[in-house]
Amino acid sequence: MYHTVLIFFVLISGIRGQVPVKEKCPELTLQQNFDLNKYLGKWYEQATYPNKFELPGKCYDAEYTMLKNATVKVVNSQIVKESGKKTFIEGTARFAGKSTEGKLIVTFHIKGVTRDSPYWVLDTDYDSYAVVWSCSEMKIKEELTSLRFVWLLTRVRLPSSEIMNKIFSLLRILKIMLRILLVIFVSLFGVRGQAIIDGDCPVVTVVENFDIDKYSGRWYEHFTYPRPQEIQGKCNTADYWNNHNRTMGIRNTQLNQATGKLEYANGYARPLANPKEAKFLVNLDIGSHRDATYWILESDYTSYAVVWSCTPISDKSLAIVWLLSREKTLSGEVAVKLFNVLDKFNISLDPLKYTDQTNCPAF
């Protein structure tokens, strides 16, 4: 139903990517009793829909200040990766209807062209997060099409996992398309999550001609499925090395938020069958010491890896996924690669939880 072609609108209220869908705009509930004064100030972008036509940027933010006549000044900024320069665009925002509804119209004047765009605040607590939505209807090749956008904002550049999980839960309730979000989060790696899914495990393929030496080193987690016994963990990392006996050494580390102490899990991974196929059985010195499957679906060894485990249980399956990067900071380019792998194998994003890496100790 969704097209892969993205329609480009230059920085309309910070809206850099819109997705065409051959349906009417959905009816979504807006923020009620909206307080514009509380909403003013600086917001940091955490995720949006991607746009392949614009210059690659980073460090997106938006600042809102009150002008006269219930008009708001809008200043959006980004750092262009290629030049390292910070660029700005200014505009205004006004209420589209009642001042108690979070429905605004944002206007920018770009190269002599005036462009209005919907800016609907679906939900915000004013102090930590906001979810902004835009949808416009038009005809493309005589077919009614809605151009959709979502913008996830936080008051701090590095939000906590609680804030991000709250935002993602809201998006699921609203049935907003998570699968094409361009995620710009920071996080770390740890083997932590499982989720029960209906039906059989999806059919997947793994990395062929797998090279343990290239895979060795430290990986950082960005998302995983949750597991109750490790809710208190953050700042997770995993280190791998070649034992030169057809096994791969493992050391997982996390910071226990309850105690403030680092916790470790040591073990090894051995090939399930063919050592050149990235299917492993992992055994760690925690819990029951039972083997767990560890399949590397895709990796370029230098920037990203997607690891998967799935076990059939009656008419359901016990699934685990880890989205990994070599860097603590998850770039937009790597994020797209990670989520494209999940999309390729029809692996659900619904149970995904963001891993918090703020205020992490060096280790």
mmCIF file of C-alpha atoms in Angstrom:
data_model
loop_
_atom_site.group_PDB
_atom_site.id
_atom_site.type_symbol
_atom_site.label_atom_id
_atom_site.label_comp_id
_atom_site.label_asym_id
_atom_site.label_seq_id
_atom_site.Cartn_x
_atom_site.Cartn_y
_atom_site.Cartn_z
ATOM 1 C CA MET A 1 0.000 0.000 0.000
ATOM 2 C CA TYR A 2 2.874 2.361 0.757
ATOM 3 C CA HIS A 3 5.026 3.801 -2.024
ATOM 4 C CA THR A 4 8.791 3.963 -1.777
ATOM 5 C CA VAL A 5 8.877 7.295 -3.584
ATOM 6 C CA LEU A 6 9.171 10.210 -1.158
ATOM 7 C CA ILE A 7 7.810 13.638 -2.011
ATOM 8 C CA PHE A 8 10.225 16.433 -1.199
ATOM 9 C CA PHE A 9 9.126 19.648 0.480
ATOM 10 C CA VAL A 10 12.059 21.846 1.510
ATOM 11 C CA LEU A 11 12.093 22.194 5.307
ATOM 12 C CA ILE A 12 8.408 22.876 5.676
ATOM 13 C CA SER A 13 8.189 23.474 9.438
ATOM 14 C CA GLY A 14 11.142 21.141 9.716
ATOM 15 C CA ILE A 15 9.190 18.547 7.762
ATOM 16 C CA ARG A 16 11.859 17.131 5.505
ATOM 17 C CA GLY A 17 10.154 13.950 4.324
ATOM 18 C CA GLN A 18 6.561 13.173 3.438
ATOM 19 C CA VAL A 19 5.175 9.782 2.489
ATOM 20 C CA PRO A 20 2.382 9.369 -0.089
ATOM 21 C CA VAL A 21 -0.410 6.911 0.748
ATOM 22 C CA LYS A 22 -3.360 6.163 -1.540
ATOM 23 C CA GLU A 23 -5.924 6.850 1.164
ATOM 24 C CA LYS A 24 -7.581 9.772 2.863
ATOM 25 C CA CYS A 25 -5.830 11.339 5.815
ATOM 26 C CA PRO A 26 -6.657 9.351 8.953
ATOM 27 C CA GLU A 27 -8.659 10.969 11.728
ATOM 28 C CA LEU A 28 -6.311 11.375 14.680
ATOM 29 C CA THR A 29 -6.981 12.881 18.089
ATOM 30 C CA LEU A 30 -5.177 16.143 18.803
ATOM 31 C CA GLN A 31 -3.702 17.405 22.054
ATOM 32 C CA GLN A 32 -6.641 18.776 24.016
ATOM 33 C CA ASN A 33 -6.454 21.951 26.127
ATOM 34 C CA PHE A 34 -3.275 22.814 24.244
ATOM 35 C CA ASP A 35 -1.124 25.425 26.003
ATOM 36 C CA LEU A 36 0.990 27.289 23.467
ATOM 37 C CA ASN A 37 3.047 29.105 26.094
ATOM 38 C CA LYS A 38 4.169 25.798 27.604
ATOM 39 C CA TYR A 39 5.020 24.478 24.143
ATOM 40 C CA LEU A 40 7.335 27.377 23.268
ATOM 41 C CA GLY A 41 11.096 26.943 23.434
ATOM 42 C CA LYS A 42 13.575 24.531 21.884
ATOM 43 C CA TRP A 43 12.782 20.989 20.741
ATOM 44 C CA TYR A 44 15.201 18.359 19.427
ATOM 45 C CA GLU A 45 14.262 15.976 16.632
ATOM 46 C CA GLN A 46 14.693 12.276 17.420
ATOM 47 C CA ALA A 47 13.038 10.682 14.378
ATOM 48 C CA THR A 48 11.203 11.561 11.193
ATOM 49 C CA TYR A 49 10.447 10.130 7.776
ATOM 50 C CA PRO A 50 13.552 10.035 5.527
ATOM 51 C CA ASN A 51 14.104 12.177 2.466
ATOM 52 C CA LYS A 52 16.675 11.016 -0.052
ATOM 53 C CA PHE A 53 16.686 14.318 -1.962
ATOM 54 C CA GLU A 54 17.995 16.663 0.735
ATOM 55 C CA LEU A 55 21.562 17.214 1.845
ATOM 56 C CA PRO A 56 22.441 14.783 4.653
ATOM 57 C CA GLY A 57 22.157 16.610 7.945
ATOM 58 C CA LYS A 58 22.316 16.056 11.668
ATOM 59 C CA CYS A 59 21.560 17.823 14.951
ATOM 60 C CA TYR A 60 18.105 19.008 13.881
ATOM 61 C CA ASP A 61 16.240 21.290 16.257
ATOM 62 C CA ALA A 62 13.374 23.753 16.235
ATOM 63 C CA GLU A 63 12.799 26.800 18.422
ATOM 64 C CA TYR A 64 9.463 28.555 18.909
ATOM 65 C CA THR A 65 9.046 32.074 20.340
ATOM 66 C CA MET A 66 5.922 34.209 20.691
ATOM 67 C CA LEU A 67 5.384 37.233 18.444
ATOM 68 C CA LYS A 68 2.422 39.607 18.370
ATOM 69 C CA ASN A 69 -1.165 38.702 17.476
ATOM 70 C CA ALA A 70 -0.917 35.048 18.594
ATOM 71 C CA THR A 71 1.765 34.381 15.985
ATOM 72 C CA VAL A 72 4.783 32.202 16.694
ATOM 73 C CA LYS A 73 8.256 32.628 15.227
ATOM 74 C CA VAL A 74 9.709 29.310 14.013
ATOM 75 C CA VAL A 75 13.448 28.753 13.574
ATOM 76 C CA ASN A 76 14.598 25.346 12.311
ATOM 77 C CA SER A 77 18.272 24.448 12.130
ATOM 78 C CA GLN A 78 20.537 21.582 11.129
ATOM 79 C CA ILE A 79 24.221 20.880 10.582
ATOM 80 C CA VAL A 80 24.978 19.857 6.995
ATOM 81 C CA LYS A 81 27.238 16.807 7.212
ATOM 82 C CA GLU A 82 29.159 17.572 4.028
ATOM 83 C CA SER A 83 30.227 21.092 5.032
ATOM 84 C CA GLY A 84 29.847 20.979 8.808
ATOM 85 C CA LYS A 85 27.986 24.300 8.656
ATOM 86 C CA LYS A 86 24.824 25.078 10.582
ATOM 87 C CA THR A 87 21.916 26.205 8.408
ATOM 88 C CA PHE A 88 18.679 27.915 9.434
ATOM 89 C CA ILE A 89 15.244 28.567 8.037
ATOM 90 C CA GLU A 90 12.696 30.918 9.633
ATOM 91 C CA GLY A 91 8.932 30.987 9.419
ATOM 92 C CA THR A 92 5.783 31.604 11.427
ATOM 93 C CA ALA A 93 3.021 29.509 12.946
ATOM 94 C CA ARG A 94 -0.574 30.361 13.762
ATOM 95 C CA PHE A 95 -3.582 28.469 15.056
ATOM 96 C CA ALA A 96 -5.714 26.804 12.390
ATOM 97 C CA GLY A 97 -8.791 26.961 14.612
ATOM 98 C CA LYS A 98 -9.352 27.057 18.354
ATOM 99 C CA SER A 99 -6.385 28.144 20.464
ATOM 100 C CA THR A 100 -7.057 25.223 22.816
ATOM 101 C CA GLU A 101 -6.459 22.667 20.054
ATOM 102 C CA GLY A 102 -2.975 21.627 19.014
ATOM 103 C CA LYS A 103 -3.701 22.368 15.355
ATOM 104 C CA LEU A 104 -1.466 24.972 13.740
ATOM 105 C CA ILE A 105 -0.461 26.151 10.269
ATOM 106 C CA VAL A 106 3.235 26.801 9.671
ATOM 107 C CA THR A 107 4.304 29.184 6.900
ATOM 108 C CA PHE A 108 7.716 29.493 5.233
ATOM 109 C CA HIS A 109 8.832 31.792 2.417
ATOM 110 C CA ILE A 110 11.412 29.958 0.318
ATOM 111 C CA LYS A 111 12.918 31.564 -2.782
ATOM 112 C CA GLY A 112 9.866 33.737 -3.313
ATOM 113 C CA VAL A 113 7.376 30.917 -2.759
ATOM 114 C CA THR A 114 5.042 30.907 0.250
ATOM 115 C CA ARG A 115 4.192 27.475 1.563
ATOM 116 C CA ASP A 116 1.680 26.606 4.294
ATOM 117 C CA SER A 117 1.821 23.246 6.016
ATOM 118 C CA PRO A 118 -0.324 21.577 8.698
ATOM 119 C CA TYR A 119 1.375 21.162 12.075
ATOM 120 C CA TRP A 120 -0.740 19.105 14.446
ATOM 121 C CA VAL A 121 0.444 18.356 17.960
ATOM 122 C CA LEU A 122 -0.984 14.898 18.690
ATOM 123 C CA ASP A 123 0.456 14.547 22.156
ATOM 124 C CA THR A 124 2.897 16.347 24.449
ATOM 125 C CA ASP A 125 3.668 16.737 28.132
ATOM 126 C CA TYR A 126 5.455 20.031 27.302
ATOM 127 C CA ASP A 127 8.459 19.123 29.468
ATOM 128 C CA SER A 128 9.921 16.043 27.765
ATOM 129 C CA TYR A 129 8.297 14.957 24.464
ATOM 130 C CA ALA A 130 5.976 15.908 21.616
ATOM 131 C CA VAL A 131 4.546 13.999 18.648
ATOM 132 C CA VAL A 132 3.730 16.193 15.654
ATOM 133 C CA TRP A 133 1.707 15.074 12.632
ATOM 134 C CA SER A 134 0.973 16.536 9.214
ATOM 135 C CA CYS A 135 -1.262 15.191 6.480
ATOM 136 C CA SER A 136 -2.410 16.846 3.250
ATOM 137 C CA GLU A 137 -4.628 15.397 0.523
ATOM 138 C CA MET A 138 -4.066 15.816 -3.201
ATOM 139 C CA LYS A 139 -4.536 13.915 -6.451
ATOM 140 C CA ILE A 140 -1.574 12.125 -8.011
ATOM 141 C CA LYS A 141 -2.352 10.602 -11.416
ATOM 142 C CA GLU A 142 -6.060 11.069 -10.687
ATOM 143 C CA GLU A 143 -5.830 9.060 -7.468
ATOM 144 C CA LEU A 144 -6.606 10.587 -4.070
ATOM 145 C CA THR A 145 -3.365 10.543 -2.118
ATOM 146 C CA SER A 146 -2.495 11.735 1.357
ATOM 147 C CA LEU A 147 0.989 13.107 2.038
ATOM 148 C CA ARG A 148 1.888 12.122 5.594
ATOM 149 C CA PHE A 149 4.563 13.167 8.019
ATOM 150 C CA VAL A 150 5.431 12.507 11.643
ATOM 151 C CA TRP A 151 7.986 14.328 13.762
ATOM 152 C CA LEU A 152 9.193 13.009 17.138
ATOM 153 C CA LEU A 153 10.557 15.724 19.427
ATOM 154 C CA THR A 154 12.151 15.868 22.856
ATOM 155 C CA ARG A 155 13.281 18.693 25.109
ATOM 156 C CA VAL A 156 16.784 17.214 25.474
ATOM 157 C CA ARG A 157 19.119 16.001 22.752
ATOM 158 C CA LEU A 158 19.699 12.619 24.436
ATOM 159 C CA PRO A 159 16.351 11.485 25.899
ATOM 160 C CA SER A 160 15.904 8.636 28.350
ATOM 161 C CA SER A 161 14.583 5.236 27.296
ATOM 162 C CA GLU A 162 11.372 5.905 29.259
ATOM 163 C CA ILE A 163 10.607 8.933 27.103
ATOM 164 C CA MET A 164 11.371 7.183 23.806
ATOM 165 C CA ASN A 165 9.377 4.075 24.729
ATOM 166 C CA LYS A 166 6.411 6.288 25.614
ATOM 167 C CA ILE A 167 6.625 7.943 22.192
ATOM 168 C CA PHE A 168 6.825 4.623 20.337
ATOM 169 C CA SER A 169 3.881 3.236 22.326
ATOM 170 C CA LEU A 170 1.843 6.251 21.269
ATOM 171 C CA LEU A 171 2.777 5.760 17.604
ATOM 172 C CA ARG A 172 1.612 2.142 17.754
ATOM 173 C CA ILE A 173 -1.715 3.215 19.231
ATOM 174 C CA LEU A 174 -2.115 5.804 16.478
ATOM 175 C CA LYS A 175 -1.014 3.215 13.865
ATOM 176 C CA ILE A 176 1.563 5.599 12.464
ATOM 177 C CA MET A 177 4.107 3.960 10.131
ATOM 178 C CA LEU A 178 7.055 3.077 12.345
ATOM 179 C CA ARG A 179 8.780 1.034 9.669
ATOM 180 C CA ILE A 180 9.901 4.026 7.614
ATOM 181 C CA LEU A 181 10.968 6.304 10.426
ATOM 182 C CA LEU A 182 14.495 7.602 10.156
ATOM 183 C CA VAL A 183 15.813 7.077 13.663
ATOM 184 C CA ILE A 184 18.580 9.229 15.074
ATOM 185 C CA PHE A 185 19.006 7.701 18.532
ATOM 186 C CA VAL A 186 22.078 6.983 20.652
ATOM 187 C CA SER A 187 22.323 3.608 22.467
ATOM 188 C CA LEU A 188 24.364 0.481 23.367
ATOM 189 C CA PHE A 189 24.321 -3.320 22.919
ATOM 190 C CA GLY A 190 23.366 -6.188 25.230
ATOM 191 C CA VAL A 191 21.654 -9.546 24.608
ATOM 192 C CA ARG A 192 18.449 -8.820 26.480
ATOM 193 C CA GLY A 193 15.069 -9.153 24.813
ATOM 194 C CA GLN A 194 12.443 -11.674 23.807
ATOM 195 C CA ALA A 195 8.907 -11.348 22.510
ATOM 196 C CA ILE A 196 6.162 -13.867 21.806
ATOM 197 C CA ILE A 197 4.837 -13.581 18.254
ATOM 198 C CA ASP A 198 1.919 -15.374 16.607
ATOM 199 C CA GLY A 199 2.588 -18.136 14.104
ATOM 200 C CA ASP A 200 5.793 -19.647 12.792
ATOM 201 C CA CYS A 201 9.177 -17.967 12.768
ATOM 202 C CA PRO A 202 9.637 -15.881 9.602
ATOM 203 C CA VAL A 203 11.885 -17.291 6.898
ATOM 204 C CA VAL A 204 15.261 -15.543 7.024
ATOM 205 C CA THR A 205 18.723 -15.861 5.525
ATOM 206 C CA VAL A 206 22.045 -15.236 7.262
ATOM 207 C CA VAL A 207 25.475 -13.882 6.353
ATOM 208 C CA GLU A 208 27.397 -16.357 4.204
ATOM 209 C CA ASN A 209 31.183 -16.793 4.281
ATOM 210 C CA PHE A 210 31.066 -15.336 7.783
ATOM 211 C CA ASP A 211 34.366 -13.913 9.064
ATOM 212 C CA ILE A 212 34.765 -14.089 12.869
ATOM 213 C CA ASP A 213 37.832 -11.854 12.836
ATOM 214 C CA LYS A 214 35.990 -9.074 10.999
ATOM 215 C CA TYR A 215 33.000 -9.415 13.327
ATOM 216 C CA SER A 216 35.185 -9.343 16.458
ATOM 217 C CA GLY A 217 35.393 -6.223 18.597
ATOM 218 C CA ARG A 218 32.793 -4.087 20.330
ATOM 219 C CA TRP A 219 29.212 -3.648 19.172
ATOM 220 C CA TYR A 220 26.647 -1.198 20.544
ATOM 221 C CA GLU A 221 22.932 -1.876 20.812
ATOM 222 C CA HIS A 222 20.334 0.549 19.518
ATOM 223 C CA PHE A 223 17.126 -1.472 19.906
ATOM 224 C CA THR A 224 16.080 -4.887 21.173
ATOM 225 C CA TYR A 225 12.997 -6.736 22.379
ATOM 226 C CA PRO A 226 12.403 -6.311 26.134
ATOM 227 C CA ARG A 227 12.803 -8.943 28.831
ATOM 228 C CA PRO A 228 11.410 -8.213 32.325
ATOM 229 C CA GLN A 229 14.411 -9.404 34.333
ATOM 230 C CA GLU A 230 16.673 -6.845 32.663
ATOM 231 C CA ILE A 231 14.458 -3.769 32.721
ATOM 232 C CA GLN A 232 16.902 -2.168 35.156
ATOM 233 C CA GLY A 233 19.837 -2.360 32.704
ATOM 234 C CA LYS A 234 21.297 0.361 30.491
ATOM 235 C CA CYS A 235 24.624 1.202 28.804
ATOM 236 C CA ASN A 236 24.883 -2.327 27.375
ATOM 237 C CA THR A 237 27.874 -3.390 25.278
ATOM 238 C CA ALA A 238 29.102 -6.685 23.831
ATOM 239 C CA ASP A 239 32.677 -7.626 22.931
ATOM 240 C CA TYR A 240 33.544 -10.578 20.665
ATOM 241 C CA TRP A 241 36.851 -12.288 19.839
ATOM 242 C CA ASN A 242 38.093 -15.344 17.963
ATOM 243 C CA ASN A 243 39.005 -18.236 20.299
ATOM 244 C CA HIS A 244 40.650 -20.042 17.344
ATOM 245 C CA ASN A 245 38.868 -23.295 18.226
ATOM 246 C CA ARG A 246 35.821 -22.634 16.012
ATOM 247 C CA THR A 247 34.216 -20.637 18.838
ATOM 248 C CA MET A 248 33.739 -16.926 19.432
ATOM 249 C CA GLY A 249 34.295 -15.449 22.900
ATOM 250 C CA ILE A 250 31.634 -13.127 24.340
ATOM 251 C CA ARG A 251 31.608 -10.534 27.119
ATOM 252 C CA ASN A 252 28.400 -8.572 27.703
ATOM 253 C CA THR A 253 28.360 -5.541 29.984
ATOM 254 C CA GLN A 254 25.533 -3.426 31.346
ATOM 255 C CA LEU A 255 24.986 -0.796 34.029
ATOM 256 C CA ASN A 256 22.417 -1.842 36.634
ATOM 257 C CA GLN A 257 20.284 1.257 37.161
ATOM 258 C CA ALA A 258 19.074 0.077 40.552
ATOM 259 C CA THR A 259 22.542 -0.490 42.058
ATOM 260 C CA GLY A 260 24.662 1.782 39.870
ATOM 261 C CA LYS A 261 27.125 -1.077 39.342
ATOM 262 C CA LEU A 262 28.406 -2.681 36.156
ATOM 263 C CA GLU A 263 27.298 -6.261 35.494
ATOM 264 C CA TYR A 264 28.981 -8.781 33.222
ATOM 265 C CA ALA A 265 28.069 -11.978 31.379
ATOM 266 C CA ASN A 266 30.803 -14.109 29.814
ATOM 267 C CA GLY A 267 30.477 -17.016 27.425
ATOM 268 C CA TYR A 268 31.047 -18.256 23.920
ATOM 269 C CA ALA A 269 29.302 -18.896 20.615
ATOM 270 C CA ARG A 270 29.850 -22.010 18.515
ATOM 271 C CA PRO A 271 28.662 -22.658 14.953
ATOM 272 C CA LEU A 272 25.334 -24.434 14.667
ATOM 273 C CA ALA A 273 26.650 -26.436 11.702
ATOM 274 C CA ASN A 274 28.616 -24.830 8.894
ATOM 275 C CA PRO A 275 31.268 -22.477 10.396
ATOM 276 C CA LYS A 276 31.020 -20.243 7.326
ATOM 277 C CA GLU A 277 27.314 -19.691 7.958
ATOM 278 C CA ALA A 278 26.444 -17.021 10.548
ATOM 279 C CA LYS A 279 24.269 -19.321 12.695
ATOM 280 C CA PHE A 280 25.546 -19.771 16.250
ATOM 281 C CA LEU A 281 24.552 -21.262 19.581
ATOM 282 C CA VAL A 282 25.428 -18.921 22.460
ATOM 283 C CA ASN A 283 26.082 -20.053 26.029
ATOM 284 C CA LEU A 284 26.554 -17.481 28.816
ATOM 285 C CA ASP A 285 27.476 -17.906 32.481
ATOM 286 C CA ILE A 286 24.114 -16.605 33.690
ATOM 287 C CA GLY A 287 20.705 -18.177 34.244
ATOM 288 C CA SER A 288 20.281 -21.796 33.161
ATOM 289 C CA HIS A 289 23.406 -21.894 30.930
ATOM 290 C CA ARG A 290 21.174 -23.149 28.113
ATOM 291 C CA ASP A 291 22.175 -22.602 24.507
ATOM 292 C CA ALA A 292 20.426 -19.775 22.678
ATOM 293 C CA THR A 293 20.385 -19.253 18.925
ATOM 294 C CA TYR A 294 22.240 -16.236 17.519
ATOM 295 C CA TRP A 295 21.774 -15.673 13.789
ATOM 296 C CA ILE A 296 23.457 -12.739 12.045
ATOM 297 C CA LEU A 297 21.021 -11.787 9.298
ATOM 298 C CA GLU A 298 23.094 -9.020 7.799
ATOM 299 C CA SER A 299 26.305 -7.134 8.584
ATOM 300 C CA ASP A 300 28.972 -5.148 6.779
ATOM 301 C CA TYR A 301 31.300 -5.737 9.775
ATOM 302 C CA THR A 302 32.299 -2.058 9.932
ATOM 303 C CA SER A 303 29.065 -0.210 10.739
ATOM 304 C CA TYR A 304 25.982 -2.351 11.424
ATOM 305 C CA ALA A 305 24.632 -5.823 12.178
ATOM 306 C CA VAL A 306 21.161 -7.296 12.658
ATOM 307 C CA VAL A 307 21.035 -10.370 14.891
ATOM 308 C CA TRP A 308 17.981 -12.620 15.179
ATOM 309 C CA SER A 309 16.807 -15.570 17.227
ATOM 310 C CA CYS A 310 13.472 -17.356 16.956
ATOM 311 C CA THR A 311 12.187 -20.578 18.530
ATOM 312 C CA PRO A 312 8.763 -22.144 17.687
ATOM 313 C CA ILE A 313 6.523 -22.807 20.705
ATOM 314 C CA SER A 314 3.230 -24.505 19.805
ATOM 315 C CA ASP A 315 1.330 -22.052 17.574
ATOM 316 C CA LYS A 316 3.581 -19.151 18.579
ATOM 317 C CA SER A 317 7.274 -18.286 18.452
ATOM 318 C CA LEU A 318 9.733 -16.835 20.939
ATOM 319 C CA ALA A 319 11.668 -14.136 19.070
ATOM 320 C CA ILE A 320 14.633 -11.885 19.790
ATOM 321 C CA VAL A 321 16.228 -9.183 17.638
ATOM 322 C CA TRP A 322 19.185 -6.870 18.193
ATOM 323 C CA LEU A 323 19.998 -3.821 16.083
ATOM 324 C CA LEU A 324 23.721 -3.149 16.425
ATOM 325 C CA SER A 325 26.252 -0.557 15.359
ATOM 326 C CA ARG A 326 29.993 -0.112 15.712
ATOM 327 C CA GLU A 327 29.404 3.432 16.965
ATOM 328 C CA LYS A 328 27.653 4.668 20.085
ATOM 329 C CA THR A 329 25.877 7.267 17.978
ATOM 330 C CA LEU A 330 23.397 5.793 15.528
ATOM 331 C CA SER A 331 23.600 7.763 12.301
ATOM 332 C CA GLY A 332 20.587 8.182 10.051
ATOM 333 C CA GLU A 333 22.294 6.210 7.278
ATOM 334 C CA VAL A 334 22.961 3.203 9.534
ATOM 335 C CA ALA A 335 19.468 3.421 11.041
ATOM 336 C CA VAL A 336 17.895 3.079 7.597
ATOM 337 C CA LYS A 337 20.020 -0.009 6.875
ATOM 338 C CA LEU A 338 18.991 -1.637 10.164
ATOM 339 C CA PHE A 339 15.274 -1.071 9.716
ATOM 340 C CA ASN A 340 15.419 -2.099 6.059
ATOM 341 C CA VAL A 341 16.666 -5.533 7.171
ATOM 342 C CA LEU A 342 13.676 -5.918 9.503
ATOM 343 C CA ASP A 343 11.389 -4.872 6.684
ATOM 344 C CA LYS A 344 13.063 -7.319 4.289
ATOM 345 C CA PHE A 345 12.332 -10.293 6.554
ATOM 346 C CA ASN A 346 8.993 -9.000 7.868
ATOM 347 C CA ILE A 347 10.299 -8.860 11.452
ATOM 348 C CA SER A 348 7.992 -6.893 13.739
ATOM 349 C CA LEU A 349 9.027 -3.495 15.070
ATOM 350 C CA ASP A 350 6.189 -3.458 17.597
ATOM 351 C CA PRO A 351 8.061 -4.968 20.579
ATOM 352 C CA LEU A 352 11.227 -2.910 20.007
ATOM 353 C CA LYS A 353 12.559 -0.970 22.975
ATOM 354 C CA TYR A 354 15.158 1.768 22.901
ATOM 355 C CA THR A 355 18.305 1.164 24.987
ATOM 356 C CA ASP A 356 19.325 4.094 27.181
ATOM 357 C CA GLN A 357 22.967 5.174 27.048
ATOM 358 C CA THR A 358 22.805 8.554 28.747
ATOM 359 C CA ASN A 359 25.251 9.178 31.621
ATOM 360 C CA CYS A 360 27.125 5.941 30.957
ATOM 361 C CA PRO A 361 30.473 5.249 32.652
ATOM 362 C CA ALA A 362 33.583 4.493 30.626
ATOM 363 C CA PHE A 363 34.495 0.796 30.544
#
